[in-house]
Coordinates of C-alpha atoms in Angstrom, one line a residue:
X1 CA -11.6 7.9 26.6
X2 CA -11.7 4.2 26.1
X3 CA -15.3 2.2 26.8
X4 CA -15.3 -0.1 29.3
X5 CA -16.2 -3.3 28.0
X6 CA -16.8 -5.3 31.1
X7 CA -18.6 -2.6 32.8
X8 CA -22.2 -4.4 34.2
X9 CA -25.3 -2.3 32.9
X10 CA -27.6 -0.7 34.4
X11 CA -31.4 -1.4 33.2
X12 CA -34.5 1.2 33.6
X13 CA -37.7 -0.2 32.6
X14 CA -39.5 2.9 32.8
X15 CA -40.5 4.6 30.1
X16 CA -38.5 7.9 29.9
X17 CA -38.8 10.8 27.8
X18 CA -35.6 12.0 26.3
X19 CA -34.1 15.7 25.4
X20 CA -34.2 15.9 21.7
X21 CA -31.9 18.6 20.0
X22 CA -32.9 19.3 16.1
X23 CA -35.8 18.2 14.8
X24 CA -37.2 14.9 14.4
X25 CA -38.7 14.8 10.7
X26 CA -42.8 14.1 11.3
X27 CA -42.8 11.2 9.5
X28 CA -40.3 8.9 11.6
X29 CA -42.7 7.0 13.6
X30 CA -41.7 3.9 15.1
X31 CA -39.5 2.0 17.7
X32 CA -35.9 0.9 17.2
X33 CA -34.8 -2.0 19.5
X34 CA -30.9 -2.6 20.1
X35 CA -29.7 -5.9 21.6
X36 CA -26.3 -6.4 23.0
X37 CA -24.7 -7.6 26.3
X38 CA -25.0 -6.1 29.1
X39 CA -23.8 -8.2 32.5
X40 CA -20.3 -9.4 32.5
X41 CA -19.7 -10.2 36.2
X42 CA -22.1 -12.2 38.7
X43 CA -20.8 -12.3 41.9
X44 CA -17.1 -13.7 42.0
X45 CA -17.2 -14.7 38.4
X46 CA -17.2 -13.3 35.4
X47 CA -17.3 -14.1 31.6
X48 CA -14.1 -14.3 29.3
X49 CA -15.7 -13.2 25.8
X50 CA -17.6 -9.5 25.5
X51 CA -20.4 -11.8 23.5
X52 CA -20.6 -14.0 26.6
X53 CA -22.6 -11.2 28.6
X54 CA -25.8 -11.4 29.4
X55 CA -28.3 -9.7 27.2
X56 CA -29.9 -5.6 27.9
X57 CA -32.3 -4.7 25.2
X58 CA -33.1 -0.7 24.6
X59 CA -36.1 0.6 23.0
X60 CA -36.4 4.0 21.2
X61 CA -40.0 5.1 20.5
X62 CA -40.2 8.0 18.0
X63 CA -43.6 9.8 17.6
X64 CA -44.3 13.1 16.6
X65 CA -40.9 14.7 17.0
X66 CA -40.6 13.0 20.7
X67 CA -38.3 9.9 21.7
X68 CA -38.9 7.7 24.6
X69 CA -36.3 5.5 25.6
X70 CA -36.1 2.3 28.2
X71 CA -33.9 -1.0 28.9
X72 CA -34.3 -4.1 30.2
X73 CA -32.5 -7.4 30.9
X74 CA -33.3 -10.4 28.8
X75 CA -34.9 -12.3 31.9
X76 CA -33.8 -16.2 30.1
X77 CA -33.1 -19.3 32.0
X78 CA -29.4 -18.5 31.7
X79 CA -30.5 -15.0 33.5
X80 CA -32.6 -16.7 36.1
X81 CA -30.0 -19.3 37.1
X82 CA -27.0 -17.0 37.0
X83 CA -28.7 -14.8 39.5
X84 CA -29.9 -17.1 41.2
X85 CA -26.6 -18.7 42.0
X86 CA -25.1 -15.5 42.2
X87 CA -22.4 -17.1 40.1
X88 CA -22.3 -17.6 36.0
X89 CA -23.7 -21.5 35.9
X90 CA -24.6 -21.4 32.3
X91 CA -22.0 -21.9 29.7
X92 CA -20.9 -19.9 27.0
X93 CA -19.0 -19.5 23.8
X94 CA -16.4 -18.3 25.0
X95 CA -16.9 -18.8 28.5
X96 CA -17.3 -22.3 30.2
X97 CA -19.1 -22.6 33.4
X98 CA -17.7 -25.1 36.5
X99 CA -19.9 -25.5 39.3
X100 CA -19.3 -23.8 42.8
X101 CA -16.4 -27.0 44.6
X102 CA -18.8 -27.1 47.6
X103 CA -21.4 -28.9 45.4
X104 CA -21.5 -32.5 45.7
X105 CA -20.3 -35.5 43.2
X106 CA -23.9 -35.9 41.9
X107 CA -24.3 -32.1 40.7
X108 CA -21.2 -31.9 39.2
X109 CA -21.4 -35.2 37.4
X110 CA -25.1 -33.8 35.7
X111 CA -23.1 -30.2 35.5
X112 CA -21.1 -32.6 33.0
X113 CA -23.3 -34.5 31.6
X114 CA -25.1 -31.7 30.1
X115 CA -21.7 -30.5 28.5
X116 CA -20.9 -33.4 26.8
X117 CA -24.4 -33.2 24.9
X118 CA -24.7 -29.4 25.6
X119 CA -27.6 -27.7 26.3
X120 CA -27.3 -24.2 24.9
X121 CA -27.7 -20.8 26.0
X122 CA -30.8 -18.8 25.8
X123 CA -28.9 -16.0 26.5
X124 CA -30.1 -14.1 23.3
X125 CA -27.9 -10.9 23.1
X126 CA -27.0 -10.3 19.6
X127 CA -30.2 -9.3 17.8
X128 CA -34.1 -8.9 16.7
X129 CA -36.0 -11.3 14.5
X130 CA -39.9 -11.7 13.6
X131 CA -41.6 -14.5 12.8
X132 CA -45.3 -13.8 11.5
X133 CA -46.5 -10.9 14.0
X134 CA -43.9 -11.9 17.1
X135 CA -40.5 -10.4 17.9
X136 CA -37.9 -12.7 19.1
X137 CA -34.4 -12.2 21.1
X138 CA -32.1 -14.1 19.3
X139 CA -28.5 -15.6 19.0
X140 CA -27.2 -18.5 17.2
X141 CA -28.0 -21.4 19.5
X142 CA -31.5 -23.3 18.9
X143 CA -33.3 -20.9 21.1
X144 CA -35.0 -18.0 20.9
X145 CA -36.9 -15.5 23.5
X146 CA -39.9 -13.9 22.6
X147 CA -40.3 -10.5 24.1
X148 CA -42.9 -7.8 24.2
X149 CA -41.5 -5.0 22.0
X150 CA -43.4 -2.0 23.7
X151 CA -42.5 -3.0 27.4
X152 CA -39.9 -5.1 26.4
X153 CA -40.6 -7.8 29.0
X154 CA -39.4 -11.0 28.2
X155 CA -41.8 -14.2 27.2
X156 CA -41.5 -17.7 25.8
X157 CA -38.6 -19.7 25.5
X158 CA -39.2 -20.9 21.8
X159 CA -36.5 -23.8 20.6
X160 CA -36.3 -24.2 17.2
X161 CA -35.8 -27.9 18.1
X162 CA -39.7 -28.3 18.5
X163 CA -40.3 -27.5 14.8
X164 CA -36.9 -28.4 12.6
X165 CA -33.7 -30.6 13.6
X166 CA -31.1 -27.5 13.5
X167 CA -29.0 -27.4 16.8
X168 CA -27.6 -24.2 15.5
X169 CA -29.1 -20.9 13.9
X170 CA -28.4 -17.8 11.9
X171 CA -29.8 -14.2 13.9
X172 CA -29.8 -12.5 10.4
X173 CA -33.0 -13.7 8.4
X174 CA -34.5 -12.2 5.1
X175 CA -37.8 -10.8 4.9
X176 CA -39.9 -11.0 1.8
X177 CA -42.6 -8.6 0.6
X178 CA -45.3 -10.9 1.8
X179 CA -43.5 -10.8 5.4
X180 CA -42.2 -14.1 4.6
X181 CA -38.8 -15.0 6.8
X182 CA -35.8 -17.0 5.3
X183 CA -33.1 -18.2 7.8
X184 CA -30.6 -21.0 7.9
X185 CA -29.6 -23.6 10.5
X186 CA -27.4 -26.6 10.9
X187 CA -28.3 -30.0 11.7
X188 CA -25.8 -31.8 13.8
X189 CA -25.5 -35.5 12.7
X190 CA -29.5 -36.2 12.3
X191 CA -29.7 -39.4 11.2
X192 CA -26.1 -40.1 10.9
X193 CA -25.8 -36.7 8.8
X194 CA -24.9 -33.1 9.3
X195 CA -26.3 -30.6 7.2
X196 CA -27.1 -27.0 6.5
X197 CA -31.1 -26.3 6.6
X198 CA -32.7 -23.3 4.6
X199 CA -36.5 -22.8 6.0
X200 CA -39.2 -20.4 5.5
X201 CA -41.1 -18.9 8.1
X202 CA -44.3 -17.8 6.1
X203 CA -46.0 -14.7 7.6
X204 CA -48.9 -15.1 9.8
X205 CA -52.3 -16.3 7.5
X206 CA -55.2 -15.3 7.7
X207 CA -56.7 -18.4 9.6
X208 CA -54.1 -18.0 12.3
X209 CA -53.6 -14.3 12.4
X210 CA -55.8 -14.7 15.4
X211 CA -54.4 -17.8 17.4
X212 CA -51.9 -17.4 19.9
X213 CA -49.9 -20.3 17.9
X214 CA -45.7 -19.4 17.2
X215 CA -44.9 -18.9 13.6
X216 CA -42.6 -21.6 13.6
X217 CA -45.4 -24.5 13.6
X218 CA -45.6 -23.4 10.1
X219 CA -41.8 -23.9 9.4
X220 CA -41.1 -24.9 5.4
X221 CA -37.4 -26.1 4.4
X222 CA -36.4 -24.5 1.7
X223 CA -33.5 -26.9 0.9
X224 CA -30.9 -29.0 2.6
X225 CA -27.5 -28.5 1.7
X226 CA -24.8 -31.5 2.9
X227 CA -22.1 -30.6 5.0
X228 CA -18.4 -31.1 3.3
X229 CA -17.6 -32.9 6.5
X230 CA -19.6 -34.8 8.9
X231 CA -18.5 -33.3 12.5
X232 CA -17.0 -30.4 11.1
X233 CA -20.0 -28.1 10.2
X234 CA -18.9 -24.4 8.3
X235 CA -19.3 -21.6 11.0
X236 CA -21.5 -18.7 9.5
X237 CA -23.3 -15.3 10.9
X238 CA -25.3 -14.7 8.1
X239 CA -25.8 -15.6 4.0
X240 CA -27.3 -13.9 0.8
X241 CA -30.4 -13.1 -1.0
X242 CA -32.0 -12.4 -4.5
X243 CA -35.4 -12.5 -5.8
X244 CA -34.6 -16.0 -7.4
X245 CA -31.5 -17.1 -5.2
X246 CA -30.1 -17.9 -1.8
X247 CA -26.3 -18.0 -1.5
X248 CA -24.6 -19.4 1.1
X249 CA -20.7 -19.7 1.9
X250 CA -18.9 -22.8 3.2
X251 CA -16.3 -21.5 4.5
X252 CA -13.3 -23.1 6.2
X253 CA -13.8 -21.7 9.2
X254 CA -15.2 -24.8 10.9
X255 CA -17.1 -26.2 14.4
X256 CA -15.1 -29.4 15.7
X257 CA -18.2 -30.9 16.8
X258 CA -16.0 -33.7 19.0
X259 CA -13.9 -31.2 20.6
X260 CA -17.1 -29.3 21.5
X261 CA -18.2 -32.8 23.3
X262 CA -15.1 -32.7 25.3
X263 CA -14.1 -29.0 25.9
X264 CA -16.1 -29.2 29.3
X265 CA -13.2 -32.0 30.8
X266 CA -10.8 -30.4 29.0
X267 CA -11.1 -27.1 30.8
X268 CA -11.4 -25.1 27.6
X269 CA -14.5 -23.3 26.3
X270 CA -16.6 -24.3 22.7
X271 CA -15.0 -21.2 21.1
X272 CA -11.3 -22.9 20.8
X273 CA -13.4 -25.7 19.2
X274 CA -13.5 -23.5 16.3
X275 CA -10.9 -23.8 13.9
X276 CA -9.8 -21.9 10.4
X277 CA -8.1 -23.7 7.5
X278 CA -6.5 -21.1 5.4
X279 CA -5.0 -24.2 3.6
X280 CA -8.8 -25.0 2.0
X281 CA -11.4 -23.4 -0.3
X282 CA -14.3 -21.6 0.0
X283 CA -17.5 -23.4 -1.6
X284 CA -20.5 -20.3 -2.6
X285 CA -23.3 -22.3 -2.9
X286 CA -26.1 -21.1 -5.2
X287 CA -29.7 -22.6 -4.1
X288 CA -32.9 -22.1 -6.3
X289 CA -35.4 -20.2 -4.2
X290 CA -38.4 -22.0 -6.5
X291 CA -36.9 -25.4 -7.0
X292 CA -35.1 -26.0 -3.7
X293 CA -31.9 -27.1 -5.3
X294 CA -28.5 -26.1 -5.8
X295 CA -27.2 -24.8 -9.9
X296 CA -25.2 -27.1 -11.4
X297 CA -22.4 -24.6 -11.4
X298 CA -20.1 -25.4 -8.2
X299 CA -18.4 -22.0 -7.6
X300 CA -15.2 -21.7 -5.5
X301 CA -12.6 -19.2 -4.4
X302 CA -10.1 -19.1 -1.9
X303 CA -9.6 -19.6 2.2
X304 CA -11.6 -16.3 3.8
X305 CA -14.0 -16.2 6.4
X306 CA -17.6 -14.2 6.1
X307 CA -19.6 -13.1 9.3
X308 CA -21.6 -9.9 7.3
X309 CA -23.8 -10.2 3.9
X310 CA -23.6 -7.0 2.6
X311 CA -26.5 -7.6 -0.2
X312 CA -27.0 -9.4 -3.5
X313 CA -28.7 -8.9 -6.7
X314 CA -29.3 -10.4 -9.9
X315 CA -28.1 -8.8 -13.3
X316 CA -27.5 -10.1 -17.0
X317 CA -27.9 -13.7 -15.8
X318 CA -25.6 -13.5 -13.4
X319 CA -26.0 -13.2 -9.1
X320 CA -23.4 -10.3 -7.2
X321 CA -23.5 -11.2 -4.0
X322 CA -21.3 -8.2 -2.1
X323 CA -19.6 -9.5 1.5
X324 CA -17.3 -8.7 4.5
X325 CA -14.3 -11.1 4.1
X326 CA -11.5 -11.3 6.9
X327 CA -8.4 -13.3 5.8
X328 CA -8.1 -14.9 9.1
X329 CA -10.4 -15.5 12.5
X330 CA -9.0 -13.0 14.6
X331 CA -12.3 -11.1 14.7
X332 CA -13.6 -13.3 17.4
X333 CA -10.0 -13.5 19.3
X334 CA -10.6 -9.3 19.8
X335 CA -13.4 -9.6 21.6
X336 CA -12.1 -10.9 24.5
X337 CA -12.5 -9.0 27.7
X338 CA -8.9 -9.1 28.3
X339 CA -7.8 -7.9 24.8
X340 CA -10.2 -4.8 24.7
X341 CA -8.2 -3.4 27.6
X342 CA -5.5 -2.8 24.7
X343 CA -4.9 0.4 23.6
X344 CA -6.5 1.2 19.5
X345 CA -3.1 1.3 18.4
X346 CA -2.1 -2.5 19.7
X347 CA -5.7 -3.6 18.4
X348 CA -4.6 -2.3 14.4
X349 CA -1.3 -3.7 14.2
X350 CA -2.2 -7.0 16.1
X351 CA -5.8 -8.0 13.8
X352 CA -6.6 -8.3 10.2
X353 CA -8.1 -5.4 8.1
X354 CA -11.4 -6.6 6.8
X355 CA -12.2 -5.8 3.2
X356 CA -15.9 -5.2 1.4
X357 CA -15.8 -8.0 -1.4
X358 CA -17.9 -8.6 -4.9
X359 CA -18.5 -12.0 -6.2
X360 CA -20.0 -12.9 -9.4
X361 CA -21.3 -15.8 -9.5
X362 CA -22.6 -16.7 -13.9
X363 CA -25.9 -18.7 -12.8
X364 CA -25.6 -21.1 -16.4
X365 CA -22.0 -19.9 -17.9
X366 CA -21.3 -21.2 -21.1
X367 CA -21.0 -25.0 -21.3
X368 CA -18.7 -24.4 -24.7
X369 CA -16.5 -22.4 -22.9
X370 CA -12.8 -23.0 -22.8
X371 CA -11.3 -23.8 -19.7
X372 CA -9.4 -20.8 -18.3
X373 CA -12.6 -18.7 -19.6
X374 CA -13.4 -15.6 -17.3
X375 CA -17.4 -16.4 -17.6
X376 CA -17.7 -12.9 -15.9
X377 CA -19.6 -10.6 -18.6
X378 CA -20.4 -7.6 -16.8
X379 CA -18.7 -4.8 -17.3
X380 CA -18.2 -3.0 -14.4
X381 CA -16.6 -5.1 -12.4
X382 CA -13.0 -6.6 -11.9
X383 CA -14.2 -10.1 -10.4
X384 CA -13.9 -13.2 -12.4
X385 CA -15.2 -16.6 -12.3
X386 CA -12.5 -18.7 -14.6
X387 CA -13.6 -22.0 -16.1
X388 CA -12.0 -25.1 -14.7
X389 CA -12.2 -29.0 -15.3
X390 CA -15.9 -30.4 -14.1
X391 CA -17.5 -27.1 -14.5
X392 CA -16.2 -25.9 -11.6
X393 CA -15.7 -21.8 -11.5
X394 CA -13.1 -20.3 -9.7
X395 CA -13.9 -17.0 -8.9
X396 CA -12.0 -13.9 -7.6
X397 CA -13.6 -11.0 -5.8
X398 CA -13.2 -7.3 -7.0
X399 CA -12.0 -5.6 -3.4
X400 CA -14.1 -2.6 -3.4
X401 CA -13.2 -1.3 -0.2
X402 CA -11.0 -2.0 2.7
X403 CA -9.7 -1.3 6.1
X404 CA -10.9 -0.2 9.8
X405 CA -13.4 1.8 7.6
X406 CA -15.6 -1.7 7.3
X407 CA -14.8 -3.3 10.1
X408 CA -18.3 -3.5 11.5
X409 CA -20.5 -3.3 8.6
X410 CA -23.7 -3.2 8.7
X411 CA -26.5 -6.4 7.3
X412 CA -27.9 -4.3 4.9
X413 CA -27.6 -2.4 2.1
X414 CA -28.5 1.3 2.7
X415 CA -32.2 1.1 2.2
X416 CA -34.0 -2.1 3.4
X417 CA -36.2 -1.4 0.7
X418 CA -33.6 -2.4 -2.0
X419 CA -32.7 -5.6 -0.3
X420 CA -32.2 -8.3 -2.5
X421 CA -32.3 -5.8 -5.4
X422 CA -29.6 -3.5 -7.3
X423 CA -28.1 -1.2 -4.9
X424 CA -25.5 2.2 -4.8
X425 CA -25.1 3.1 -1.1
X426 CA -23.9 0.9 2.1
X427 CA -23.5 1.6 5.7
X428 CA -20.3 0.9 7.5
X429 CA -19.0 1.2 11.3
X430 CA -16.3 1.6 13.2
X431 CA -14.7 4.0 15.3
X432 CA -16.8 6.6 12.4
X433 CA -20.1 5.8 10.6
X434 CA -19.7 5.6 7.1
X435 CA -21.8 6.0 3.9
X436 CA -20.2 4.7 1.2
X437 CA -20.7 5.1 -2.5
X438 CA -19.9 1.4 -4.4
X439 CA -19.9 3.3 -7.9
X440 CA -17.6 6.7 -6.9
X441 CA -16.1 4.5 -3.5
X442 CA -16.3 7.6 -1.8
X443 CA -17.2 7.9 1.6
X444 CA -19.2 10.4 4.0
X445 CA -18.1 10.0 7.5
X446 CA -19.6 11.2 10.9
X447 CA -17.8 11.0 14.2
X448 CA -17.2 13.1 17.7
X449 CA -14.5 12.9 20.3
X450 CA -15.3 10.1 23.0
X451 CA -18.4 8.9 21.5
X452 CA -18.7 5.0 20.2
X453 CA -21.5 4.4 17.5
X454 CA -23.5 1.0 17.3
X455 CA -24.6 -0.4 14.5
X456 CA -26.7 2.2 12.1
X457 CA -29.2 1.6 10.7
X458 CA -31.4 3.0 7.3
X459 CA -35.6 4.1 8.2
X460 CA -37.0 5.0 4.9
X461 CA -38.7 8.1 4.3
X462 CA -42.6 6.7 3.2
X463 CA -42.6 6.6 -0.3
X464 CA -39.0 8.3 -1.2
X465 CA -37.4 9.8 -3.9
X466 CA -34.3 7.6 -4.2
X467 CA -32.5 4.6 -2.2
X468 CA -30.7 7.4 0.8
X469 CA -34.3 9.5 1.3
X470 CA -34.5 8.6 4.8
X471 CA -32.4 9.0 8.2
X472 CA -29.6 6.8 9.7
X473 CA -30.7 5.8 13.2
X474 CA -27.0 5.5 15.6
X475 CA -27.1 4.2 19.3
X476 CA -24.2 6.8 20.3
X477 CA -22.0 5.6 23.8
X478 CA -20.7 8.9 25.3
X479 CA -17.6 8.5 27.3
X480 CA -17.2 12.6 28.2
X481 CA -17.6 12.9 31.8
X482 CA -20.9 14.5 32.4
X483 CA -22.5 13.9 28.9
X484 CA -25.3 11.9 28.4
X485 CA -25.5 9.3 25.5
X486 CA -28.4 9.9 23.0
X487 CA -29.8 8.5 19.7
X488 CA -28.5 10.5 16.5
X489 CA -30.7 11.0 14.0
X490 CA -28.7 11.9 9.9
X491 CA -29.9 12.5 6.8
X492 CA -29.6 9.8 4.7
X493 CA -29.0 11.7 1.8
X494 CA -26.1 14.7 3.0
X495 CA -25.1 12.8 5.9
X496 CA -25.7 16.0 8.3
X497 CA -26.8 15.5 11.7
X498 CA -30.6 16.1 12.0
X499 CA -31.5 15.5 15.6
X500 CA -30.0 13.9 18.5
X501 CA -32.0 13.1 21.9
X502 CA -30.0 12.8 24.8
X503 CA -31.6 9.3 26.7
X504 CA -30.1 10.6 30.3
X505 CA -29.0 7.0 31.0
X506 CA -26.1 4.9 30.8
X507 CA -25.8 3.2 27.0
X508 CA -23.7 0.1 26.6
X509 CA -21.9 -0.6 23.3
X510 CA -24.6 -3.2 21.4
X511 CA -24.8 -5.6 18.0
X512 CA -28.1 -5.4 16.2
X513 CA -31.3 -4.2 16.4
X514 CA -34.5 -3.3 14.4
X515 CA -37.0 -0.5 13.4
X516 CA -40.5 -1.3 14.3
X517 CA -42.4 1.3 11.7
X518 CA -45.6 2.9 13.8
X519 CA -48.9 0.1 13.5
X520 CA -46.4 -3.0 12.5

């Protein structure tokens, strides 16, 4: 049975205790929030893009064998003045918002106004973040919504504005040991430049770990990398980390920042402002997390486009940074409304197969080398970085997987603890959770008939054997008439179904979300 996409959710603040089957292991102690859109119609009008809808967040609390589960709407200014109007009023991606025709000349003219130099969305639907000791609703607009992550009520409207110039931000940061954040924004044409911005969030000191101050007023920039072109930023979800090295991809899959300005009179929404030139090249940029500033090396390869880090990791002087690359931007085009109403079969033939790629990516190759060199030296891979005039490296992935198998990867590598570091196992969704092997490329699968899996996502056993000693958390839709949807609960290392606790509530299909370990 197909899942109905624009289906508005139903929230239950209320704690509720669900029916676990299996058992729970005794150390699994924590919450797990999931983000995702829930409201797609408000009154007579309704949003285009499945992204669009207005955020539901779900909370499942594990202690002592139990799970209790709740939801609740994002209560942002988008949420308030939607409702309020009983008509969608706020703009989005893929959805742009004309006021009710019985309004008068002056409201309309502000309504435009505030599209030429747009005002984003707080509607933060697409995942979790901390920042020192406070979680934050997030997308990839300038703001984010603090919420409480036991009640899950929702609380400041933080905008990233305030503290850095970035009009746009990444909802996939990098935690440190220290409980440091990384993330990356772009600066839109501050002071007559746009720019990519790499900042720091440090974790909460020991001065302020009792002032009620956002972690942000402590911002640091990393490093500021220019854009290629000035009103044509790179588009990106999310980028790469080591111990010694942030990598980022320009991609050519770009944000026509003077179309966006005029989309509003145009009649078309900011998301056809974003364009793909298969005709360009992709620049990897390779930052030094010390020094702030980009290797000498410039390190190319050809027209793809990025939304999903896998991991990265340094070894023999060299970074492997491991990626979701699509060939073309038909990713985003299947996620409207409209086109999820096709059938699986029309979705396969119609959009690109994504496939799971490893870069290398020699951090001071060989300045004697000849030109048409492969600077690569490690031996268990296929990818290359040839030598070229300038010292540029062109460099050419080693595919290790690909088709509807990764379609939906997950961020991560399969334990967050190796994040950053060498890794053997990776998560992967799509109509079937996958574990899959990068040294064997084998693959364990789970899946049942008429039930849609979310994102999954690796809880660590305390102090574990090896990288898979844990469980895989799933936010599982049931579609069977008269079945409830519930939380699965694997083993990370077989793969086996452990537990499952039936929530006895409507669950909507989500993006992200994180595990809150018990007393964090």
């Amino acid at each position: 049975m197909p899942i109905d996409f624009a289906k508005n959710a139903v929230e239950r603040p209320e704690s509720f205790k669900a029916e676990v089957k299996g058992n729970i292991p005794s150390w699994l102690q924590g919450t797990l929030l999931r983000n995702g859109p829930g409201i797609f119609s408000v009154g007579d009008t309704t949003y285009n893009h499945w992204f669009d809808g207005m955020a539901i967040m779900n909370s499942f609390t594990f202690k002592d064998g139990e799970v209790v589960h709740r939801s609740r709407f994002l209560r942002s200014d988008t949420y308030k003045a939607n409702m309020a109007a009983n008509r969608i009023v706020v703009s989005e991606m893929g959805t742009m918002a004309y006021p009710d025709p019985s309004k008068n000349f002056i409201f309309k003219a502000i309504t435009f106004l505030n599209h030429t130099v747009p005002d984003f969305t707080d509607n933060c639907g697409n995942n979790f973040i901390k920042y020192g000791n406070d979680y934050y609703a997030t997308t990839e607009t300038n703001y984010i919504r603090k919420i409480d992550p036991v009640t899950l009520e929702t609380q400041d409207k933080v905008d990233y504005m305030k503290f850095l110039p970035v009009n746009l931000t990444s909802s996939h940061p990098h935690y440190d040991k220290e409980g440091n954040a990384y993330n990356i924004g772009t600066s839109v044409a501050e002071k007559g430049k746009t720019k990519y911005m790499l900042f720091k969030v440090p974790a909460v000191s020991e001065k302020d770990k009792d002032k009620k101050v956002p972690a942000l007023k402590n911002v640091e920039v990393v490093c500021t990398v220019p854009c290629r072109s000035l009103l044509t930023p790179s588009y990106y979800h999310s980028f790469g980390i080591t111990d010694n090295y942030i990598i980022f991809i320009e991609q050519p899959f770009k944000l026509d920042i003077l179309k966006m300005a005029t989309a509003y009179m145009r009649g078309v929404c900011w998301a056809s402002c974003m364009k793909y030139f298969p005709e360009e090249n992709t620049l990897i940029h390779l930052i030094d997390r010390k020094t702030g500033k980009e290797v000498e090396t410039k390190y190319y390869t050809g027209a793809m486009i990025v939304f999903h880090h896998v991991n990265a990791f340094e070894e023999d002087g060299q970074v492997v940074c491991d990626v979701i690359a699509y060939n073309d931007n038909n990713l985003y085009d299947m996620f409207y409304l409209d086109r999820l109403k096709e059938n699986s079969d029309q979705v396969d033939k119609k959009y690109s197969k994504p496939s799971y790629r490893r870069f290398v990516l020699p951090i001071h190759p060989d300045k004697a080398a000849a030109i048409g060199e492969n600077l690569v030296k490690l031996k268990n891979t296929t990818a290359s970085a040839v030598k070229e005039k300038e010292g540029k490296l062109i460099c050419q992935a080693e595919v290790l997987c690909e088709g509807k198998h990764v379609s939906n990867p997950c961020l991560s590598c399969f334990s967050t603890n190796r994040r950053g570091r060498m890794f053997k196992f990776i998560l992967t969704m799509s109509a079937k959770v996958a574990k899959f092997d990068t040294e064997t490329r084998k693959m364990l699968f789970w899946s049942e008939e008429n039930c849609f899996p979310s994102e999954p996502l690796f809880v660590p056993r305390p102090n574990g054997e090896s990288e898979d000693d844990g469980v895989v958390l799933i936010s599982v839709l049931n579609c069977t008439p008269g079945q409830s949807s519930y939380i699965l609960v694997l083993d990370g290392k077989t793969f086996q179904e452990v537990a499952r606790a039936h929530v006895n509530a409507e669950l909507q299909k989500d993006i992200h979300g994180f595990f809150i370990p018990h007393g964090n």
